[in-house]
Coordinates of C-alpha atoms and ligand atoms in Angstrom, one line a residue:
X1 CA 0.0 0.0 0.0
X2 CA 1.6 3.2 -1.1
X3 CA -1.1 5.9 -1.3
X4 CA -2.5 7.4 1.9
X5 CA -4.3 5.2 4.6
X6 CA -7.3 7.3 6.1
X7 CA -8.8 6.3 9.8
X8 CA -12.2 6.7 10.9
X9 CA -13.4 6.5 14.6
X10 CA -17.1 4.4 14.5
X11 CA -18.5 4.7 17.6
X12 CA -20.6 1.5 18.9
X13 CA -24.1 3.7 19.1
X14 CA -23.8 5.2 15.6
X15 CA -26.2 3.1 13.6
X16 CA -23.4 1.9 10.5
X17 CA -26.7 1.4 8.4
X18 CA -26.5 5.8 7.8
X19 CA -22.6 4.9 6.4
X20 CA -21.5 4.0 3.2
X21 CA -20.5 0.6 3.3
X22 CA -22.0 0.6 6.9
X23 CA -24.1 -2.7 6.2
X24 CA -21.1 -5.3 5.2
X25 CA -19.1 -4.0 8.5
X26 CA -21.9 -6.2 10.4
X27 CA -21.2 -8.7 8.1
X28 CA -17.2 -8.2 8.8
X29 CA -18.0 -8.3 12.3
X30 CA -17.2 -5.1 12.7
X31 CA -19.8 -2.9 15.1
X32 CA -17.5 -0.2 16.3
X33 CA -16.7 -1.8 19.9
X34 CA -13.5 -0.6 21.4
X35 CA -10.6 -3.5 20.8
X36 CA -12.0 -3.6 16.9
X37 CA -10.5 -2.4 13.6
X38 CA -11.3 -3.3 9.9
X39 CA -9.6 -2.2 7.0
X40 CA -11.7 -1.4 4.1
X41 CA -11.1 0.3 0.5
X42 CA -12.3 4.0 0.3
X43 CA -12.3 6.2 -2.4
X44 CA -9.3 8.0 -2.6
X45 CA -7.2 4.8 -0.6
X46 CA -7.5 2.5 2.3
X47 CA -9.6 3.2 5.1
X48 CA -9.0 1.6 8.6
X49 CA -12.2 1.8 11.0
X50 CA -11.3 2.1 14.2
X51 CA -14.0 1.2 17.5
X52 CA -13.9 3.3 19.7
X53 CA -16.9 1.6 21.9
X54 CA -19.5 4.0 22.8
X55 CA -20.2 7.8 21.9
X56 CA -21.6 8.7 25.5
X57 CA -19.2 6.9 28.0
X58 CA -15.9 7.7 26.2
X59 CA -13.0 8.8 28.0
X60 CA -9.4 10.5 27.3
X61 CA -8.0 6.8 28.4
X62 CA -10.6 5.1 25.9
X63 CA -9.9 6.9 23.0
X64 CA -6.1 6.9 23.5
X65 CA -6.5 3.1 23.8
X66 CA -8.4 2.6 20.9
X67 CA -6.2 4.8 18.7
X68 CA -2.8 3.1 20.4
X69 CA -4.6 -0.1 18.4
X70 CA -4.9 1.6 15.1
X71 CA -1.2 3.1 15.3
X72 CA 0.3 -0.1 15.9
X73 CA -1.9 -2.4 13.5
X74 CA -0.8 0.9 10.7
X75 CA 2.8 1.3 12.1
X76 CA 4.1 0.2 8.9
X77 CA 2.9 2.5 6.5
X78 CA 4.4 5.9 5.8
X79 CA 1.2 8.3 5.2
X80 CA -1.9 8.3 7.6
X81 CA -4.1 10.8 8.5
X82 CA -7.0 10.7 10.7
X83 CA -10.3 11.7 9.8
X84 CA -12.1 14.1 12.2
X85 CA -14.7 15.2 10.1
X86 CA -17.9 14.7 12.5
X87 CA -16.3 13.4 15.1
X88 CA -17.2 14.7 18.8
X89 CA -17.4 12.7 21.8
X90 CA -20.4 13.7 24.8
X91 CA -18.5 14.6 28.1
X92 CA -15.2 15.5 27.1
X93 CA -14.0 18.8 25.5
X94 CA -12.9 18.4 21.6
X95 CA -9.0 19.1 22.0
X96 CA -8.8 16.7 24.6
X97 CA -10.5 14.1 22.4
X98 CA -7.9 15.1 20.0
X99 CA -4.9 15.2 22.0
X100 CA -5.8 11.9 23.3
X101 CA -6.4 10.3 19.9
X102 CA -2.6 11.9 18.7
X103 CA -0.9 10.3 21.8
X104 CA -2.5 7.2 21.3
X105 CA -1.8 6.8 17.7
X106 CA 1.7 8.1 18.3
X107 CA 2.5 5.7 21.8
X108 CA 0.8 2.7 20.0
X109 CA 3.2 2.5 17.1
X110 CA 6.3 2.7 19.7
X111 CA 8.9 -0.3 19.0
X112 CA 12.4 0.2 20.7
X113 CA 15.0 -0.2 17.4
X114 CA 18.4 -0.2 19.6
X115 CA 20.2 0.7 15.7
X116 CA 17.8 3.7 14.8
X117 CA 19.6 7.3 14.5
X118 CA 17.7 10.3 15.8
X119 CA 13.7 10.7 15.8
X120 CA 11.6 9.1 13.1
X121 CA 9.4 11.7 11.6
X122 CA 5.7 11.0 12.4
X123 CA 3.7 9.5 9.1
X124 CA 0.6 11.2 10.6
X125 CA -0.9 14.0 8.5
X126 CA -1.1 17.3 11.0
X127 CA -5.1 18.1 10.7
X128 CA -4.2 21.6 11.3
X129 CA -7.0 24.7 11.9
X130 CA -8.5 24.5 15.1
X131 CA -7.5 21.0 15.9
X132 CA -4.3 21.6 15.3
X133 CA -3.1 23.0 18.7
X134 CA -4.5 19.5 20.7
X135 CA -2.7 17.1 17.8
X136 CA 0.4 19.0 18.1
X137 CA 0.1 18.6 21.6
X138 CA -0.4 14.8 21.8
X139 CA 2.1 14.5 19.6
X140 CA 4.7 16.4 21.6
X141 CA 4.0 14.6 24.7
X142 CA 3.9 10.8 23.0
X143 CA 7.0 11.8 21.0
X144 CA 9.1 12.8 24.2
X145 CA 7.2 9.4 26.0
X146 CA 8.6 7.4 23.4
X147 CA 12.2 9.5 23.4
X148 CA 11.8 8.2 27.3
X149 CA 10.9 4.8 26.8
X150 CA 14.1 4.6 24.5
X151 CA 15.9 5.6 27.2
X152 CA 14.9 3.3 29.8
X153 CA 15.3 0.8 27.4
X154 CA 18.4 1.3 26.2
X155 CA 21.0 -1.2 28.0
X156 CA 23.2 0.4 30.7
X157 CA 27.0 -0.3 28.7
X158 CA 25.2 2.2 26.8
X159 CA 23.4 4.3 28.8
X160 CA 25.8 5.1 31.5
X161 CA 25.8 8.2 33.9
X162 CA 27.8 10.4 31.5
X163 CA 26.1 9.3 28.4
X164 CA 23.0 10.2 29.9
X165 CA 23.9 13.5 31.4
X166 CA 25.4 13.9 27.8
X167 CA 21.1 13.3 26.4
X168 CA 20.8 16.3 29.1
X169 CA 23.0 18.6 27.3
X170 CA 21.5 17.9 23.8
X171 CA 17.5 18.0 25.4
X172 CA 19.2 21.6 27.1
X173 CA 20.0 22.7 23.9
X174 CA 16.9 21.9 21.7
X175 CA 14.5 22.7 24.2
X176 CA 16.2 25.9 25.3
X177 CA 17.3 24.8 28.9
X178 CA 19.8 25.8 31.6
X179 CA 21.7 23.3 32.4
X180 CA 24.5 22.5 35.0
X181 CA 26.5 19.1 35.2
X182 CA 28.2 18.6 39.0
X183 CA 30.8 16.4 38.1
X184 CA 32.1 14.3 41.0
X185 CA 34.7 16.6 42.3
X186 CA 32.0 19.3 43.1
X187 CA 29.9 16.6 44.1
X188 CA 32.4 15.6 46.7
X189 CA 33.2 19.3 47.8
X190 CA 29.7 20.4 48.2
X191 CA 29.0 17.5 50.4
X192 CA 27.2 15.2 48.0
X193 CA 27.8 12.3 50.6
X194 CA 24.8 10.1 49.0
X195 CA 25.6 10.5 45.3
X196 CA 29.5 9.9 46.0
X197 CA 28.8 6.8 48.5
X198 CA 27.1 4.8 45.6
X199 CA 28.7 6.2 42.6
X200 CA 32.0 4.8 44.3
X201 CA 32.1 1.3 43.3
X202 CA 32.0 1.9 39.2
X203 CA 34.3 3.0 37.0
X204 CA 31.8 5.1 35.9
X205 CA 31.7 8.7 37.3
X206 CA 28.4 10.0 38.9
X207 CA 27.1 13.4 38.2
X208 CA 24.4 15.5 39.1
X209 CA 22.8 17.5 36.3
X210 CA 20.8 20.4 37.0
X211 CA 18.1 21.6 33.8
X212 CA 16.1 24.8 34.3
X213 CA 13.2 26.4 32.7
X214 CA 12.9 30.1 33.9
X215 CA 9.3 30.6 32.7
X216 CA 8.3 34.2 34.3
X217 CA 11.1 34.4 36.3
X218 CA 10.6 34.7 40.6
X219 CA 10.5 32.3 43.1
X220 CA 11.2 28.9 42.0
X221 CA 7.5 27.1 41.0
X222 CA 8.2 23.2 40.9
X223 CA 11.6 21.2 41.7
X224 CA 11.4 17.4 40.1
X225 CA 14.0 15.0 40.6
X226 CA 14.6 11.8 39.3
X227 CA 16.3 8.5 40.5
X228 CA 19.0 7.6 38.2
X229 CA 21.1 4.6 38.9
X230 CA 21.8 3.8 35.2
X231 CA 22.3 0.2 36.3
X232 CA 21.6 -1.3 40.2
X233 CA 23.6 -4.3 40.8
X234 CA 22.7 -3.7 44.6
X235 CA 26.4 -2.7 45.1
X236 CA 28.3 -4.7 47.9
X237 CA 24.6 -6.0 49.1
X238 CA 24.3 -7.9 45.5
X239 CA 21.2 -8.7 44.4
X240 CA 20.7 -12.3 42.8
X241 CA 20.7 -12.9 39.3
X242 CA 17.2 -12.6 38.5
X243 CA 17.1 -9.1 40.4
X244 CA 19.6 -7.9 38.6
X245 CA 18.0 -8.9 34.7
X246 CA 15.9 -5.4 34.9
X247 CA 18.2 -3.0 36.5
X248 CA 18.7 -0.8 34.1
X249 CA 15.3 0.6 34.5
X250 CA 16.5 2.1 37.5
X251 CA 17.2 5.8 35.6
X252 CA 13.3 5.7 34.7
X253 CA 12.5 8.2 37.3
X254 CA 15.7 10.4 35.8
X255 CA 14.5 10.0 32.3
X256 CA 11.2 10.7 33.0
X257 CA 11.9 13.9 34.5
X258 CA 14.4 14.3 31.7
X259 CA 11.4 14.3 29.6
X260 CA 9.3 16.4 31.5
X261 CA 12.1 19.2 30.9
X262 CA 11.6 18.6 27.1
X263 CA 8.1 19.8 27.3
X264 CA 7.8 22.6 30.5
X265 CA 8.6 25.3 27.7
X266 CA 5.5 24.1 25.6
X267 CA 2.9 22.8 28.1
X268 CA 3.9 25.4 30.8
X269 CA 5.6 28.4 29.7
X270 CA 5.1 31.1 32.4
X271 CA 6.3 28.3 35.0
X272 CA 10.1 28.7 36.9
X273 CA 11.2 24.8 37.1
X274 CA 14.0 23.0 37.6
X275 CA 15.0 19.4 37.4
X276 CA 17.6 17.7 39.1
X277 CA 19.0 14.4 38.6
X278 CA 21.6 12.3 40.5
X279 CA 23.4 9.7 38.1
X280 CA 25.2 6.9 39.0
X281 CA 26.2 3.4 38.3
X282 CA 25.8 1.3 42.1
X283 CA 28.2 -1.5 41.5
X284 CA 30.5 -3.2 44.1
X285 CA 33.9 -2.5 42.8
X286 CA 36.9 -2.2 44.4
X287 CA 36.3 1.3 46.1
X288 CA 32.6 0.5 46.6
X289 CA 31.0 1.6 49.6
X290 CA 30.7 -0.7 52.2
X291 CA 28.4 -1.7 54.8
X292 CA 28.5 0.2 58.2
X293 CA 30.4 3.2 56.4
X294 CA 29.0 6.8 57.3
X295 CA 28.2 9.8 54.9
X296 CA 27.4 13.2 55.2
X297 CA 24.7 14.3 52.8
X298 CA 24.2 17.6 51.7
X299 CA 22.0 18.7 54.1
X300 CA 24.8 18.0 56.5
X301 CA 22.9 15.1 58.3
X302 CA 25.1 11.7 58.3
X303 CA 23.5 8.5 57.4
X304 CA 24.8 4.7 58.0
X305 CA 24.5 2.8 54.7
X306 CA 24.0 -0.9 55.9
X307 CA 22.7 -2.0 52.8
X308 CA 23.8 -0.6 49.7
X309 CA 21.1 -2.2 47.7
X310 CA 18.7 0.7 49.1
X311 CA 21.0 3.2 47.5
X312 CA 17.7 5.0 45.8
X313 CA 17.3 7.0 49.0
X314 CA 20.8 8.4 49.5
X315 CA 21.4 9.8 46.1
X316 CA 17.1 11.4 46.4
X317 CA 17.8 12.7 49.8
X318 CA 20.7 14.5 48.0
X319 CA 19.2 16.0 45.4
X320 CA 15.8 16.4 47.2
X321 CA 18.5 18.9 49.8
X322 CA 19.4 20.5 47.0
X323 CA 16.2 21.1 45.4
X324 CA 15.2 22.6 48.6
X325 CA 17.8 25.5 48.9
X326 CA 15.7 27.4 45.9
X327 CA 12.8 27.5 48.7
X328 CA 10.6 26.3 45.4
X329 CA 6.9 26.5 46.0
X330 CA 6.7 22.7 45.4
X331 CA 8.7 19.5 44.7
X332 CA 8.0 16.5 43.1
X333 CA 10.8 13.5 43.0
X334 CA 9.8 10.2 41.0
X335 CA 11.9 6.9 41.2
X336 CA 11.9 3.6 40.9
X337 CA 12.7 2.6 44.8
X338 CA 11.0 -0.4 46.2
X339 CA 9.9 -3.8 45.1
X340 CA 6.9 -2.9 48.2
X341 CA 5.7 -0.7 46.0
X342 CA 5.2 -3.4 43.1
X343 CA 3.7 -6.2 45.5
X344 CA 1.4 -3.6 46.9
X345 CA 0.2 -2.0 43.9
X346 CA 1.3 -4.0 41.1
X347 CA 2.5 -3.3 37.6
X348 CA 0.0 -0.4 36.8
X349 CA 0.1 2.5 39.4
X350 CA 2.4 4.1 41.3
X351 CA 2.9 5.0 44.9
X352 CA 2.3 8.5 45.8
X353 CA 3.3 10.0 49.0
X354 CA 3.5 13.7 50.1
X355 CA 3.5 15.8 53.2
X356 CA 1.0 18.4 51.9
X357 CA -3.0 17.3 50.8
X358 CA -3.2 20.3 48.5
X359 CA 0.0 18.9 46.0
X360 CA -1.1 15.2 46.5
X361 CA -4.4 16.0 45.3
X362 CA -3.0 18.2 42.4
X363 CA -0.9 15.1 41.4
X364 CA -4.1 12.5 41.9
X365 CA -5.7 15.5 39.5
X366 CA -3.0 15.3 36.9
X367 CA -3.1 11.5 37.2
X368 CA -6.8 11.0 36.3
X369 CA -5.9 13.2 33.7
X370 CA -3.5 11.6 31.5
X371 CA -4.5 8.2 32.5
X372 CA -1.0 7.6 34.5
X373 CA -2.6 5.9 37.8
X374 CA -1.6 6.9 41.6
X375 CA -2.6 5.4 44.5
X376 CA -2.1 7.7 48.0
X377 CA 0.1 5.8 50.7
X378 CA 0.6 6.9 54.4
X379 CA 3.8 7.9 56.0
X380 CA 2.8 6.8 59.3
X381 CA 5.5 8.6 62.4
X382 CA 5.3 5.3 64.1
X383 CA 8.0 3.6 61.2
X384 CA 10.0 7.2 61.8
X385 CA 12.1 4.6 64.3
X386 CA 13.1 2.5 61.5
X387 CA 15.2 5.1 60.2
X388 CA 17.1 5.5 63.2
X389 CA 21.0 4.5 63.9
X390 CA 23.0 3.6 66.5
X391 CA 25.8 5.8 65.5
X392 CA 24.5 8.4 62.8
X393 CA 21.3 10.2 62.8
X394 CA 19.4 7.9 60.3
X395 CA 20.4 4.6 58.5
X396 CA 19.0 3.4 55.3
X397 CA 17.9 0.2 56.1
X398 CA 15.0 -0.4 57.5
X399 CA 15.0 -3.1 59.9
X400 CA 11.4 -4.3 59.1
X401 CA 10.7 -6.1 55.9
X402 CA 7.3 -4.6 56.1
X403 CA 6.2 -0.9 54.9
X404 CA 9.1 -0.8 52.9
X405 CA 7.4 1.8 50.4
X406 CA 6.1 3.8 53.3
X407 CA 9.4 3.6 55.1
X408 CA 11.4 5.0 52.3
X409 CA 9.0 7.8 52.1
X410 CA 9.7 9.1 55.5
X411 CA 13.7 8.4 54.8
X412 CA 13.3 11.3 52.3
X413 CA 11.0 13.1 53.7
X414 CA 13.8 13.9 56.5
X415 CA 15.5 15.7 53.9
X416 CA 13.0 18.0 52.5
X417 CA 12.8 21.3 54.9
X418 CA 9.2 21.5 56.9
X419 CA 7.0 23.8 55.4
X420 CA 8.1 22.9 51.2
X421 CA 5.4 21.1 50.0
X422 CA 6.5 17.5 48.8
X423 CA 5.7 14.2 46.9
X424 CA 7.3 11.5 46.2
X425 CA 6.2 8.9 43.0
X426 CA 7.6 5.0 43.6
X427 CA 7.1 4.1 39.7
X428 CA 9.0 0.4 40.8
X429 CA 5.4 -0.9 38.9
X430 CA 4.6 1.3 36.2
X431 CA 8.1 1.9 35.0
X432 CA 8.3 -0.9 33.5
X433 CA 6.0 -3.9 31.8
X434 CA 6.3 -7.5 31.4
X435 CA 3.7 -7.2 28.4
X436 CA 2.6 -4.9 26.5
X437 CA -1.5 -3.0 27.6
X438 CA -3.4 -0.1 26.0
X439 CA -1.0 2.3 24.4
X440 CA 1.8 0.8 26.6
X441 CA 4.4 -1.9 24.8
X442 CA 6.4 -4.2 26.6
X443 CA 9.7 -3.4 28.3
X444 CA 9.9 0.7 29.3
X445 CA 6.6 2.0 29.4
X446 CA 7.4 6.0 29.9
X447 CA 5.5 6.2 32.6
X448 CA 5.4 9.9 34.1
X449 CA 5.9 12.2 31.1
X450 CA 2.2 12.4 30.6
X451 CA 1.4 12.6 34.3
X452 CA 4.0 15.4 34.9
X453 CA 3.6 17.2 31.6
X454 CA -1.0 17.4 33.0
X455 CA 0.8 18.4 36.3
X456 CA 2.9 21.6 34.6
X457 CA -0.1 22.4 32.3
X458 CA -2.6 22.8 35.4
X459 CA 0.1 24.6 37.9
X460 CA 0.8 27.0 34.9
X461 CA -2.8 27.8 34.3
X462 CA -3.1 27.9 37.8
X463 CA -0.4 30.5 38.1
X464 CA -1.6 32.3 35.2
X465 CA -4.8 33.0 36.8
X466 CA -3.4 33.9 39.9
X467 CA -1.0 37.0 38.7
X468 CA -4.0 37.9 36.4
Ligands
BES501 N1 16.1 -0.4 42.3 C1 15.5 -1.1 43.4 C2 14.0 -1.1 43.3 C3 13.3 -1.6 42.1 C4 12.6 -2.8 42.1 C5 13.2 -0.9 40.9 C6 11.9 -3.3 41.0 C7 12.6 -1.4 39.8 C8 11.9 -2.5 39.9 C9 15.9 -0.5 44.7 O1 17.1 0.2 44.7 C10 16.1 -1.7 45.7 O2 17.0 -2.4 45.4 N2 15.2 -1.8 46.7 C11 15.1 -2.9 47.5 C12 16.2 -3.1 48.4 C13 16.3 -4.6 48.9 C14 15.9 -5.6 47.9 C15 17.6 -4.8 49.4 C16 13.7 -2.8 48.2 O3 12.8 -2.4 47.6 O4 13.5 -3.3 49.3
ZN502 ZN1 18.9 -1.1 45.0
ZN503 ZN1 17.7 1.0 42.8

């Protein structure tokens, strides 16, 4: 097929008999349910007919699902457009119908090629007019989901803490960021005791890269920070060969945030941000930090690393000190930090904890938005004792093998200054998937970039309205 391949939503109400052609899609079994496509010949070229199940009860996560199916089952062909001509859905605002359908089509088609040079250009048609502001936008945000996945998928020889903060430099560049690399010698003078301590055992150097957006200027609107241990071998606490298989998935909450950056100028213009991201390799080499060793974190409170498997926490609490010297109206911090957080949870949602009910419920807001699921978890004061050490003032393992989601929480909540509103994401799940679902493939999944990118959209608007 070389001429242009033209989709049509068909909505399960719609009566196909008013279509042309409408009465052999019966025949085809074809009745406009979500989960069903059918290929027919049009006039000017193919015509794929996507189901996008009922008119009435359609949703932003529906529609994205059911145009995920028609980008991947067309993934192969070079010229597609989609079709809106009619096409409104009851309950939810046009654009967003839109946007959704363009991230869909865009996420569906993802495939990791480890050989592929530099973005593909999209062989969807722009519908321009006044639908083209919402397809632009759902293409932005599933291109830089996929640029994501390809990170987290990308195997950590590759991948390794300076080739990443290298990706940094380029996003800086093409999206028109600040940027700032701490390389391990100012990481070391400035105290970095978490970020040296597991960066200590590889051959590879750890940095910390700082990105910022500087909107309208003022006081610092949002901090994010994202785990990135490029690969987690557990360190001198080795994990056991089948923990180690996924490991390098544990920069997801790094690349995530990296692709946040990408899109705060577009999705949140006016808003002052700034990313920061601790990267390092946790391996047990020669110089690797050892069990009952002591650090001084940049915060200046020490911390007694007795397993340096739960090295997660030490390179956050870090950055999350760091984050908090700009006094930023809010910070959000997303890694991939306990295997709790999968058995309580599973694959699908993450773990969202915070010490302020206003930015947990903006982040539950943003979640329901983009179809990126949360679920709230306590941070209890009574665990506050499993943090404790016998001769520093915290130590990062946890005694209990219960809570250990909840108990990590309140390890880095110690290091985020009463009175700065915080959350934390545990993406352990939804980072990652075993098989593909909806408009998610197998292996990375992206997770965050939409989540964060509905979270910058409504704080902008937000702060828009409130200088106005
Ligand atoms: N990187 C892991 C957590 C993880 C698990 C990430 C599954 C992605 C998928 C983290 O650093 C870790 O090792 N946590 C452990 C420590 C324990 C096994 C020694 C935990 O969660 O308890
Ligand atoms: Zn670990
Ligand atoms: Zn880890």
């Amino acid at each position: 097929m070389t001429s242009e391949c033209t989709c049509v939503a068909v909505f399960s109400d719609d009566p196909p008999k008013e279509r042309p052609g409408g009465g052999l899609w019966k025949a085809a079994g074809f009745d406009g349910g979500a989960g069903q496509t059918l290929l027919a010949p049009g006039v000017s070229g193919p015509v794929l007919l996507v189901g996008m199940g009922g008119r009435q009860g359609a949703t932003a996560a529906s529609l994205r699902e059911s145009a995920a199916l028609a980008g991947r089952t067309l993934a192969h062909l070079h010229r597609l457009r989609w079709d809106f001509e009619g096409f409104a859905v009851v309950g939810l605002a046009c654009g967003d119908a839109v946007q959704a359908i363009a991230e869909g089509v865009h996420l569906g088609a993802y495939k990791y090629d480890a050989g592929q040079d530099g973005p593909r250009a999209s062989p969807w048609q722009h519908p321009g007019g006044e639908l083209g502001p919402a397809w632009t936008r759902g293409e932005d945000i599933a291109r830089v989901t996929n640029y994501v996945r390809d990170l987290v998928n990308e195997p950590a020889n590759v991948l390794t803490p300076a080739q990443l903060a290298g990706r940094c430099r380029d996003a800086a560049s093409d999206a028109g960021l600040d940027i700032r690399v701490l390389e391990e010698a100012e990481l070391r003078s400035g105290r970095f005791g978490g970020v040296v301590a597991v960066g200590q055992g590889s051959v590879e150097r750890p940095c910390l890269v700082e990105l910022t957006h500087r909107g309208s200027g003022g006081r610092v609107d949002l901090c994010l920070v994202g785990k990135g241990v490029t690969f987690d071998s557990g360190g001198l606490s080795l994990k056991n060969s089948d923990g180690l298989m996924s490991m390098k998935q544990d920069m997801a909450g790094a690349a995530a945030v990296l692709g946040a950056m990408k899109l705060v100028g577009r999705l949140a213009p006016g808003l002052h941000v700034k990313a920061y991201l601790p990267l390092v390799e946790n391996m047990p080499g020669p110089a690797a930090v050892k069990p009952g060793d002591v650090v001084t974190m940049r915060n200046g409170a020490t911390v007694e690393i007795l397993n340096t498997d739960f090295e997660g926490r030490l390179i956050l609490a870090d950055a999350l000190a760091l984050a908090a010297e700009e006094n930023p109206r809010a910070i959000v911090d997303l890694a991939t930090l306990t295997y709790a957080a999968v058995h309580a949870l599973g694959e699908r949602t993450a773990a969202l904890l915070s010490n302020d009910h206003r930015l947990g419920e903006a982040i539950a807001g943003a979640a329901a938005e983009s179809g990126e699921a949360v679920w709230p978890m306590p941070m209890p004061a009574y665990l506050e004792e499993q943090l404790r050490s016998t001769v520093a003032d915290y130590s990062n393992f946890p005694g209990s093998a219960t809570a250990r989601t909840l108990t990590a929480g309140l390890f880095l909540k110690a290091f985020v200054p009463q009175g700065i509103p915080w959350a934390h994401l545990d993406i352990a799940g939804p980072a990652w998937a075993a098989a593909g679902y909806g408009v998610t493939p197998a292996g990375a999944t992206g997770y965050g970039v939409r989540l964060l990118g509905a979270l910058l959209a409504g704080l902008d608007a937000e702060r828009a309205s409130s200088s106005a």
